[in-house]
mmCIF file of C-alpha atoms in Angstrom:
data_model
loop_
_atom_site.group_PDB
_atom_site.id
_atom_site.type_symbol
_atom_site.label_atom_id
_atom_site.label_comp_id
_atom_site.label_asym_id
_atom_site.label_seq_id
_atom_site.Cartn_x
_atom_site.Cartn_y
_atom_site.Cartn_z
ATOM 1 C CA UNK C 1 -9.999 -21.571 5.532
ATOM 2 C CA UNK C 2 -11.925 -18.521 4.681
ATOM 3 C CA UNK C 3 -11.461 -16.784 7.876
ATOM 4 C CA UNK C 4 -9.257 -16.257 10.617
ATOM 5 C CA UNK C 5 -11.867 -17.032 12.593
ATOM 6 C CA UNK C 6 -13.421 -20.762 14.421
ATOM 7 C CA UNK C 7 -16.650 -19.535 13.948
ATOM 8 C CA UNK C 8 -17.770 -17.258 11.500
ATOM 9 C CA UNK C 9 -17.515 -13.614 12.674
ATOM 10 C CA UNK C 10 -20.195 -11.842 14.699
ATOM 11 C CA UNK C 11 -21.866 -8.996 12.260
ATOM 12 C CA UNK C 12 -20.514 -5.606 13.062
ATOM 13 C CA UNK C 13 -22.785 -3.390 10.214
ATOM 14 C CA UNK C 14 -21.385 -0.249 12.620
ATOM 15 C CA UNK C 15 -17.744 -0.692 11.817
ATOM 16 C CA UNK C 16 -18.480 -0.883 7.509
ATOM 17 C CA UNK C 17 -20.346 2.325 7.945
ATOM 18 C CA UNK C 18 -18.748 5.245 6.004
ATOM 19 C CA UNK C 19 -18.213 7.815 8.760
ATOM 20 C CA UNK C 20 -17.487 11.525 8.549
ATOM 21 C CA UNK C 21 -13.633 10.492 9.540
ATOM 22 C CA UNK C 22 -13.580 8.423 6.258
ATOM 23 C CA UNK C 23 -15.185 11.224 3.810
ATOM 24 C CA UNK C 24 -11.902 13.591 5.532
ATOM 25 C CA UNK C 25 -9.333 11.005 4.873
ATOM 26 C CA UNK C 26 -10.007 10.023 1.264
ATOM 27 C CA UNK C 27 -10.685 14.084 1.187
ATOM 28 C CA UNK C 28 -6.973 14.365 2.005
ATOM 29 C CA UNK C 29 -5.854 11.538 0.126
ATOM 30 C CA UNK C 30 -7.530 12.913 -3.153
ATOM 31 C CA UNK C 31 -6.603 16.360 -2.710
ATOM 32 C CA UNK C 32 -3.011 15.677 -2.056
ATOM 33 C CA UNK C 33 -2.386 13.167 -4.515
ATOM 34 C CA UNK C 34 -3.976 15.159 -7.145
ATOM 35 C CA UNK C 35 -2.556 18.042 -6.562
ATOM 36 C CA UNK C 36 0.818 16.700 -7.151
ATOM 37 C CA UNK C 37 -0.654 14.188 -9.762
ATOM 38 C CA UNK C 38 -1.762 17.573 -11.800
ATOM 39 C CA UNK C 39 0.507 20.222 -10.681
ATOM 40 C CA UNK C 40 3.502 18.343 -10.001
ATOM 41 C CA UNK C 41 5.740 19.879 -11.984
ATOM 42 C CA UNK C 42 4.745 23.424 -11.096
ATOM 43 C CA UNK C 43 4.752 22.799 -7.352
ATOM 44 C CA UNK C 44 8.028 20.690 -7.193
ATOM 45 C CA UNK C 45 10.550 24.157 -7.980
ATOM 46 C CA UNK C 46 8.376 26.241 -4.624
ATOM 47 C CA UNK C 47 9.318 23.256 -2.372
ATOM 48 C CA UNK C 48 12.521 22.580 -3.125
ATOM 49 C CA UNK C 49 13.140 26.516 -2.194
ATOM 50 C CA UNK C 50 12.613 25.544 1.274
ATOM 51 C CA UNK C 51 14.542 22.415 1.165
ATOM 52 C CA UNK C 52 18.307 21.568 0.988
ATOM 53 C CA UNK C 53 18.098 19.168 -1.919
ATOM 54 C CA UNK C 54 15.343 17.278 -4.275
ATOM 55 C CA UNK C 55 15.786 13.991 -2.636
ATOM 56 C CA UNK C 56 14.836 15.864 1.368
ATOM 57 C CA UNK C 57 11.759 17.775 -0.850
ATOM 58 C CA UNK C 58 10.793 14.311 -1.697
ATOM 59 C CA UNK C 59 11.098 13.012 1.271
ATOM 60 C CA UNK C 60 8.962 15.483 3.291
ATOM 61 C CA UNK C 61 6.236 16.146 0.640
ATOM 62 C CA UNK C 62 5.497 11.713 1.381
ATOM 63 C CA UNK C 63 6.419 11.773 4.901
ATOM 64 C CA UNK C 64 3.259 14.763 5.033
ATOM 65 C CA UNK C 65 1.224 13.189 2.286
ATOM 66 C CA UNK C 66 1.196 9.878 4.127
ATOM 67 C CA UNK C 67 1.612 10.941 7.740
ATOM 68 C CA UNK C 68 -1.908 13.231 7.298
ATOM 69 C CA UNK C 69 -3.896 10.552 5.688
ATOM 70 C CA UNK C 70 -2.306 8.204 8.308
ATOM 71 C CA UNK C 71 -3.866 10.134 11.110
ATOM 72 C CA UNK C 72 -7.193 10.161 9.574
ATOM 73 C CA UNK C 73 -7.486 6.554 8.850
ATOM 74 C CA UNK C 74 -6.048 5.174 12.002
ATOM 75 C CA UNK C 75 -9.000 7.538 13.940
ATOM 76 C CA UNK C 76 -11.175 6.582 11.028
ATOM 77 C CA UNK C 77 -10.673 2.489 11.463
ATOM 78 C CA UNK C 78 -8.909 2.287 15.027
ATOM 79 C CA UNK C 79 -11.821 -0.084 15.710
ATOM 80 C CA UNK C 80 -11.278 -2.476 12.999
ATOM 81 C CA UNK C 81 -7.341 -2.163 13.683
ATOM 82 C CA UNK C 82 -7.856 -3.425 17.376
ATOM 83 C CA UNK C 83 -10.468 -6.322 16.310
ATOM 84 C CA UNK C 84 -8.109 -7.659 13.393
ATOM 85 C CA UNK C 85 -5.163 -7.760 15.543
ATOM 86 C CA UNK C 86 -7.131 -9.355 18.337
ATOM 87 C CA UNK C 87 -8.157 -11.832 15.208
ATOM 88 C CA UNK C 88 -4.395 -12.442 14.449
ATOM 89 C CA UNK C 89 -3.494 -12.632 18.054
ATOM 90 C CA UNK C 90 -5.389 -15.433 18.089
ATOM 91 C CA UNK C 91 -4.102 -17.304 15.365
ATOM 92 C CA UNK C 92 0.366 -15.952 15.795
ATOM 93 C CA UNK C 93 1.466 -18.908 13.470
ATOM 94 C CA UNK C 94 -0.551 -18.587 10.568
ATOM 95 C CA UNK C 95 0.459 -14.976 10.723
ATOM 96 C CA UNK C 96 3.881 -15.579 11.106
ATOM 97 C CA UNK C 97 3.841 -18.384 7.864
ATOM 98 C CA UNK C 98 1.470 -17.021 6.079
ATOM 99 C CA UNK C 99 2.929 -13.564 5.830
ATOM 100 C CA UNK C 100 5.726 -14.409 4.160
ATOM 101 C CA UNK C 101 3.957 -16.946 1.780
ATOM 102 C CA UNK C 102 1.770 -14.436 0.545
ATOM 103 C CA UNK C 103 4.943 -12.536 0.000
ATOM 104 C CA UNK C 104 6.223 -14.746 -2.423
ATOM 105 C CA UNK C 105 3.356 -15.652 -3.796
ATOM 106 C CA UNK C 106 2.731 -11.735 -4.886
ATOM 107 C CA UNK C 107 6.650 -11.628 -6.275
ATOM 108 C CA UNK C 108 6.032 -14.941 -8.362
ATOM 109 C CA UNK C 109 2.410 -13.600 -9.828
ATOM 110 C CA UNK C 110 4.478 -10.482 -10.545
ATOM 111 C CA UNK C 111 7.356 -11.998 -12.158
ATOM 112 C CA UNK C 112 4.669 -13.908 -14.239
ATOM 113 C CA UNK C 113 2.614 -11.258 -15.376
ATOM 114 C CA UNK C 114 5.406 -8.891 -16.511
ATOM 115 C CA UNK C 115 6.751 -12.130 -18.413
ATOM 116 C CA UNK C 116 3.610 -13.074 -20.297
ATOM 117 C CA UNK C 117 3.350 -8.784 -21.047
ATOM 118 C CA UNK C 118 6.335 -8.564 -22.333
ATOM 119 C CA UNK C 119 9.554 -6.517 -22.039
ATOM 120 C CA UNK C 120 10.053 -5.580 -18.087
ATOM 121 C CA UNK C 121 9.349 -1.998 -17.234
ATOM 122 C CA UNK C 122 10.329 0.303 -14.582
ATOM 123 C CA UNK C 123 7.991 2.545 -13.396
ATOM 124 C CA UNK C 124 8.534 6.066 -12.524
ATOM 125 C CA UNK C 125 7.456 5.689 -9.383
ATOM 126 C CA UNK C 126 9.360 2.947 -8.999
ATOM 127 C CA UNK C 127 12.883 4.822 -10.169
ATOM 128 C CA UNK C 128 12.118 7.575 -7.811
ATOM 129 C CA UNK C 129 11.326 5.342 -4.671
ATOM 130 C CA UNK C 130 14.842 3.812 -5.901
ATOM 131 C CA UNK C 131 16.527 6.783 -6.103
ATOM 132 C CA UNK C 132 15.245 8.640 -3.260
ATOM 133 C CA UNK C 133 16.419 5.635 -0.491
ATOM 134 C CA UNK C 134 20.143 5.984 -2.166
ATOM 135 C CA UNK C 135 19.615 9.501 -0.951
ATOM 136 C CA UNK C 136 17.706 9.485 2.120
ATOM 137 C CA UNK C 137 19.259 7.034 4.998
ATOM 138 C CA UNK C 138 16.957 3.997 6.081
ATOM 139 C CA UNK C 139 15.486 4.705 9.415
ATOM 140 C CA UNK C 140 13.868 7.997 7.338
ATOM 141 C CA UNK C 141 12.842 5.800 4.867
ATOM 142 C CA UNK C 142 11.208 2.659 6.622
ATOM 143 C CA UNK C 143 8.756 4.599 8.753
ATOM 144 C CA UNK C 144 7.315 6.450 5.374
ATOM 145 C CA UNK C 145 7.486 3.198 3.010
ATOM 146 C CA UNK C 146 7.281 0.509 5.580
ATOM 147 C CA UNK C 147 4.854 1.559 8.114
ATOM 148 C CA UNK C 148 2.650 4.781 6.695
ATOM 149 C CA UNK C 149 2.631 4.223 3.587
ATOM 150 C CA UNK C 150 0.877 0.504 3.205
ATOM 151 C CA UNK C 151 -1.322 1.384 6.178
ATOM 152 C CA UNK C 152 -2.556 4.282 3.745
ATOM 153 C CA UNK C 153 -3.165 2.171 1.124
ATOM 154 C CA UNK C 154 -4.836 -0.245 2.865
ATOM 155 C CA UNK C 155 -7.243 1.070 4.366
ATOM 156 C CA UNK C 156 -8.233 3.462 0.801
ATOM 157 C CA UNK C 157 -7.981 0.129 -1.093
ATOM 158 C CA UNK C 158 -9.198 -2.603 0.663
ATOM 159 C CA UNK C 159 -11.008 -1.345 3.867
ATOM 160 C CA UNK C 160 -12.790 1.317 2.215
ATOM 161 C CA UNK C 161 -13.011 -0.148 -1.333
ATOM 162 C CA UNK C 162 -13.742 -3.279 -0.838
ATOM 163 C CA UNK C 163 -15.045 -3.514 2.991
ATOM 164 C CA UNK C 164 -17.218 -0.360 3.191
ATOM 165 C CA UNK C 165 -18.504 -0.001 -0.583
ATOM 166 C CA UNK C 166 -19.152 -3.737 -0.884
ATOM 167 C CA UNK C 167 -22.469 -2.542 1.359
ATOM 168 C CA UNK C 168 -23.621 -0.788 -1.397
ATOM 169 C CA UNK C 169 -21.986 -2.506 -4.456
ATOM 170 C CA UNK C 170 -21.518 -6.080 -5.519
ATOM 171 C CA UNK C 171 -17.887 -7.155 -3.467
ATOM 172 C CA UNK C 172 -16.495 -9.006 -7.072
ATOM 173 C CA UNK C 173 -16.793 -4.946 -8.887
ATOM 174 C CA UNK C 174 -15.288 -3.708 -5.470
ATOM 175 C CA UNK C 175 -12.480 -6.378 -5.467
ATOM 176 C CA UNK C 176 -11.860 -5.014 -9.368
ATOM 177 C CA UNK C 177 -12.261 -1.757 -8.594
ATOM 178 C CA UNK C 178 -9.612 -1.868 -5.827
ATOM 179 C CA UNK C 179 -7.273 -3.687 -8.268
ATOM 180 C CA UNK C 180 -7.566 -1.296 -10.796
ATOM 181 C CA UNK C 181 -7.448 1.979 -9.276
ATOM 182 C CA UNK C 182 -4.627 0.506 -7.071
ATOM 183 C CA UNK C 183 -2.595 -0.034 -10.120
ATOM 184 C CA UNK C 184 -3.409 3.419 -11.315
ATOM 185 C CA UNK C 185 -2.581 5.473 -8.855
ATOM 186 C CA UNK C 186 0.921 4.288 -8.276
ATOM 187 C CA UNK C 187 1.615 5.796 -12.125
ATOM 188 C CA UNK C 188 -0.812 8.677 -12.746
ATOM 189 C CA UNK C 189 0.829 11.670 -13.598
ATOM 190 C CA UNK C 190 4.406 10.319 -13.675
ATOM 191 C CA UNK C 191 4.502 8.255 -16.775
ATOM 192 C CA UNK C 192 1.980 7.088 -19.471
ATOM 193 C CA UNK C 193 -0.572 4.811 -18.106
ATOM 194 C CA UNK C 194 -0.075 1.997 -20.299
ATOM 195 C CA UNK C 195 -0.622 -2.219 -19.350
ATOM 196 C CA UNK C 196 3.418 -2.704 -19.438
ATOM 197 C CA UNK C 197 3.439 0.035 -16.569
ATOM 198 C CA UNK C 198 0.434 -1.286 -14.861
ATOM 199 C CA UNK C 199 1.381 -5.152 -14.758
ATOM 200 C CA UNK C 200 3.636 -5.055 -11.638
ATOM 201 C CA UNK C 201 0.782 -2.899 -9.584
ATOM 202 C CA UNK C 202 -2.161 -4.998 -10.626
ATOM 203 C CA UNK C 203 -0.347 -8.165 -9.792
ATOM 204 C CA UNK C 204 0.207 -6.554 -6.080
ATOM 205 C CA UNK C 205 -3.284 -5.463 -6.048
ATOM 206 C CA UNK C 206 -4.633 -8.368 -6.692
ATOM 207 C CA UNK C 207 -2.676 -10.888 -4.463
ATOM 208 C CA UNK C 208 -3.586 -7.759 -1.639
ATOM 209 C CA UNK C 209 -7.294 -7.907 -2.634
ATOM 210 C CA UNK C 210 -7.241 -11.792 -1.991
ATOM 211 C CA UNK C 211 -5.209 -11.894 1.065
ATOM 212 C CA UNK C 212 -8.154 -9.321 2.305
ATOM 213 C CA UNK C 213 -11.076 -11.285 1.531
ATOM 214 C CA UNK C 214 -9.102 -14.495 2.108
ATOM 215 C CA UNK C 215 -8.853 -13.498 5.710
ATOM 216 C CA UNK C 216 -12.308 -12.658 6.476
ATOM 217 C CA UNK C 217 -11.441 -8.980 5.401
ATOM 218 C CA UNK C 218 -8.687 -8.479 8.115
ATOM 219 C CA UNK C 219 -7.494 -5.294 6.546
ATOM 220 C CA UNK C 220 -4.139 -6.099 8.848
ATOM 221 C CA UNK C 221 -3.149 -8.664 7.448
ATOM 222 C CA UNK C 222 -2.898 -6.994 4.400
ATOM 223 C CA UNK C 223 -0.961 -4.550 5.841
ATOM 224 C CA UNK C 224 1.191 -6.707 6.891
ATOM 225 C CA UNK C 225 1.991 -8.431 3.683
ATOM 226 C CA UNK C 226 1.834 -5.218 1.892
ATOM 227 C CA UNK C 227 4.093 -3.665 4.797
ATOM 228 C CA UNK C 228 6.310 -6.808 4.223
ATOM 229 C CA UNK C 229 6.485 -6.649 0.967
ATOM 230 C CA UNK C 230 7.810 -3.301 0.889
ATOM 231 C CA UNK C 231 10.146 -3.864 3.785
ATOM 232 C CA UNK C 232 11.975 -6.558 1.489
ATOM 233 C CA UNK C 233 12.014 -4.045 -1.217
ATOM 234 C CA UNK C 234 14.205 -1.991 1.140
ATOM 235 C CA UNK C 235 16.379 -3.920 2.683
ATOM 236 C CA UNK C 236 17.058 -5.282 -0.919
ATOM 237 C CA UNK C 237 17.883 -1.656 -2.237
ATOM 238 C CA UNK C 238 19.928 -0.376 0.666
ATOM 239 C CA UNK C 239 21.974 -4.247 0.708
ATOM 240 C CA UNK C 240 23.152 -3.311 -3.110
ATOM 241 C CA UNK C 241 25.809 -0.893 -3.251
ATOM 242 C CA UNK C 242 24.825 2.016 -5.537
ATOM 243 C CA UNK C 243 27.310 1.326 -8.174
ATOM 244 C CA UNK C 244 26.170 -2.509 -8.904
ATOM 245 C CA UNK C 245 22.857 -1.133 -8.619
ATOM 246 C CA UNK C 246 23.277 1.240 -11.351
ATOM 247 C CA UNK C 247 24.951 -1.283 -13.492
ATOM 248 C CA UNK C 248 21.990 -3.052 -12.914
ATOM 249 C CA UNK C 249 19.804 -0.475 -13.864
ATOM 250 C CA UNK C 250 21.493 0.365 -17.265
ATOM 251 C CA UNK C 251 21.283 -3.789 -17.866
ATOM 252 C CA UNK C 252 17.758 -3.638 -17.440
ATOM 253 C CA UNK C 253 17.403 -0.304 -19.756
#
């Protein structure tokens, strides 16, 4: 099934339009995430002055970061958010299954990427996700990492990437495009960008990317297995208590 769909969807040219909305919220997205991507360092010492601890700086510089881009791109796509959940409305159990399958399916690829590259890796953006929830209590966390945060990133790399600049360019470059600079982003400027690094973000990029197109380029669906996905990542990190968790850590190290 290549669509959600019984019949193949009526064309809506209007809603794959880059709009004005769109130019703001990648504007945002880029300017933020650069900023910290380039200056990180030398803006991290001003913001903690006007926070209690790192962890709390942390926490408010993504809870602005995503929460301003999440604006945008909810007014930006609010149309194609209210036809793709129509779409799935339509359809509740192969949400409900399929969800989850594509869930595992992204933690196997994963599992078997990292294998065939090698020694496992922890990012540094992974580590400081880590550490920040064993700092920051779960109802702050889940509405940054669970329900901003994918949303974000879905609409950047699959609604825009792929379902917007596949207008212009050829949808296969799009889908590699969105893979790639996926990866990327989630290590730029916090670690050496190397394929070890990347392996775990292009395997999530790519079972995203699929699960997009899959669908008839249901951008929520994707955000639901990417909001899934990192849903399970929390509950997993909160269940462990920190001091098996760092034993785990310095196992893995």
């Amino acid at each position: 099934m290549a669509t959600l769909h019984r019949r193949p969807p009526a064309p809506q040219p209007h809603l794959y339009r880059f709009t004005p909305l769109d130019f703001a919220a990648l504007a945002t997205y880029v300017v933020i995430a650069g900023a910290f991507t380039l200056a990180g360092e030398l803006l991290a010492p001003l913001i903690q002055q006007f926070s209690p601890s790192p962890a709390a700086a942390s926490y408010v510089v993504n809870l602005f970061f995503y929460a301003s881009v999440g604006i945008l791109a909810f007014l930006a796509a609010r149309q194609v958010v209210v036809r793709d959940l129509r779409v799935l409305a339509t359809r509740p159990w192969f949400t409900v299954l399929m969800v989850p399958a594509a869930v595992i399916v992204m933690m196997i690829l994963t599992a078997l990427v990292v294998a065939a590259g090698g020694e496992a890796q922890t990012s540094a953006n992974q580590a400081g996700l880590q550490a920040l929830m064993q700092q920051v209590p779960a109802w702050l966390i889940v509405p940054v990492l669970v329900i901003l945060g994918p949303f974000v990133e879905e609409y950047i790399f699959r609604h825009l990437l792929i379902g917007k600049l596949s207008r212009r360019l050829n949808i296969w470059l799009c889908c590699a495009l969105s893979v790639v600079v996926f990866a990327g982003i989630h290590i730029a400027g916090q670690q050496a960008i190397t394929l070890t690094a990347l392996l775990p973000y292009l395997a999530m990029g790519a079972t995203l990317v699929f699960v997009y197109v899959w669908t008839g380029r249901n951008v929520m669906f994707s955000y639901f297995v990417h909001a899934a996905k990192n849903l399970l990542a929390v509950v997993f990190i909160y269940a462990i208590p920190p001091e098996l968790f760092e034993q785990l850590q310095q196992v893995q190290a």
